[in-house]
Tab-separated table of C-alpha atoms in Angstrom:
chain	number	residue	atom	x	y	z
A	27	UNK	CA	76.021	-70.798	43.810
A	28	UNK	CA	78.260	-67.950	43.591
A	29	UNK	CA	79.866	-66.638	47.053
A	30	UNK	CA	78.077	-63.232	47.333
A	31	UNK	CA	74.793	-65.278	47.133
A	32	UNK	CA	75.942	-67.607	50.162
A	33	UNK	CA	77.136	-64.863	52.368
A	34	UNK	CA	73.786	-62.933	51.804
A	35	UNK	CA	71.896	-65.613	52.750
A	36	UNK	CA	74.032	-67.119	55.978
A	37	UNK	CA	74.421	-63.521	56.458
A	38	UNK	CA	77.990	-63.457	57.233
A	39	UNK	CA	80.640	-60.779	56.390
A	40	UNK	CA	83.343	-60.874	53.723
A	41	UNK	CA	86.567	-59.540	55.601
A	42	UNK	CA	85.565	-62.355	58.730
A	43	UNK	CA	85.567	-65.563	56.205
A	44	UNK	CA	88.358	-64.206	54.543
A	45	UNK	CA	90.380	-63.578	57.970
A	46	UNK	CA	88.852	-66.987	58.755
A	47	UNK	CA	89.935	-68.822	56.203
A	48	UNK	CA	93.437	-67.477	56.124
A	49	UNK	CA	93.571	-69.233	59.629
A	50	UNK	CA	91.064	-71.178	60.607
A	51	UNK	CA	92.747	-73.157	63.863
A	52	UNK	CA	93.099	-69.753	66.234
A	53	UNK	CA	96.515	-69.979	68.781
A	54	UNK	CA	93.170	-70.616	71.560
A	55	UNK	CA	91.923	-73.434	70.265
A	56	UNK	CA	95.521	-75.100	69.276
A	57	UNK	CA	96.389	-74.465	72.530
A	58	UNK	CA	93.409	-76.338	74.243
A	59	UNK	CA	93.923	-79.019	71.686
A	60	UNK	CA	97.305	-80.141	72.815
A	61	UNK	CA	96.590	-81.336	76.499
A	62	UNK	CA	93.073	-83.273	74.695
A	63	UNK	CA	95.449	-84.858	73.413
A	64	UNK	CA	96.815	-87.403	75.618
A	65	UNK	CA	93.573	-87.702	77.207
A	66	UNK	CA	92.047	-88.971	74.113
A	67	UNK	CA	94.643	-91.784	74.019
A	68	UNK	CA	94.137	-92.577	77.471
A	69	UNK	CA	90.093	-92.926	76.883
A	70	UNK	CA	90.794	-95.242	73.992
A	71	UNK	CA	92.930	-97.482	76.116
A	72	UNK	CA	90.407	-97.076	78.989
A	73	UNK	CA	87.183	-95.897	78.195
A	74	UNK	CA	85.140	-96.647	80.965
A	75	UNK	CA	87.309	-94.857	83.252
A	76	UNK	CA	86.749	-91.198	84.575
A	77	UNK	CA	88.569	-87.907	83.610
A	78	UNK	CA	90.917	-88.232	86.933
A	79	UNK	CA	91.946	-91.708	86.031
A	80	UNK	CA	92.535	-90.169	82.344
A	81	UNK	CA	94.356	-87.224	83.810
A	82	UNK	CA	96.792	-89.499	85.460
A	83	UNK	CA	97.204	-91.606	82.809
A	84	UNK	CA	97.761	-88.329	80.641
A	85	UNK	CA	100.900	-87.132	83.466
A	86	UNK	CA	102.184	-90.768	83.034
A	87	UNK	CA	102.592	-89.743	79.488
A	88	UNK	CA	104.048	-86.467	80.494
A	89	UNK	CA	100.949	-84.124	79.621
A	90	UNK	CA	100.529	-82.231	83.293
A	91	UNK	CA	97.300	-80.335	83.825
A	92	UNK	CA	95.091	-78.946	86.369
A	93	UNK	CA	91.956	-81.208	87.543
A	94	UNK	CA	89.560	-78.605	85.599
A	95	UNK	CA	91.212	-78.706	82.618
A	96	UNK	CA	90.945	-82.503	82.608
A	97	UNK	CA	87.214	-82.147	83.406
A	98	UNK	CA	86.394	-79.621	81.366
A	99	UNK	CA	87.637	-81.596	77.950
A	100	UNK	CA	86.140	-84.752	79.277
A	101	UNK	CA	82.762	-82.942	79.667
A	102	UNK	CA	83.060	-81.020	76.463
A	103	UNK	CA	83.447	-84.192	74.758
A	104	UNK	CA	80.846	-86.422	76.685
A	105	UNK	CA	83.035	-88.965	78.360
């Protein structure tokens, strides 16, 4: 299926794929990725613990954030 056809039919715009695709991973979203991080390993070592257990366990490893940020990507990801 040729690529005009697609983008008529999801209607979506040209220039905002192609601006997409020449980055899709925005400095945002890298940036919230990093502290998810160590809180990831920390709920595969530990996964029936909470998201302040995993936020300690994420400072031990030298990741420091604020309580809401800790929440937030433990909610966000259903732990």
């Amino acid at each position: 299926m040729p690529v005009t056809v697609t983008f008529r039919m999801l209607k979506i715009g040209h220039k905002p794929y192609y601006r997409w695709l020449a980055s899709p991973v925005t400095d945002t979203e890298r940036g919230q990725a990093y502290p998810r991080t160590p809180l990831f390993d920390a709920h595969l070592d530990d996964p029936e613990f909470g998201y302040r257990f995993l936020m300690d366990e994420a400072a031990e490893s030298g990741q420091l954030m604020a309580t809401r940020t800790a929440w937030r990507a433990c909610s966000h990801t259903g732990w």
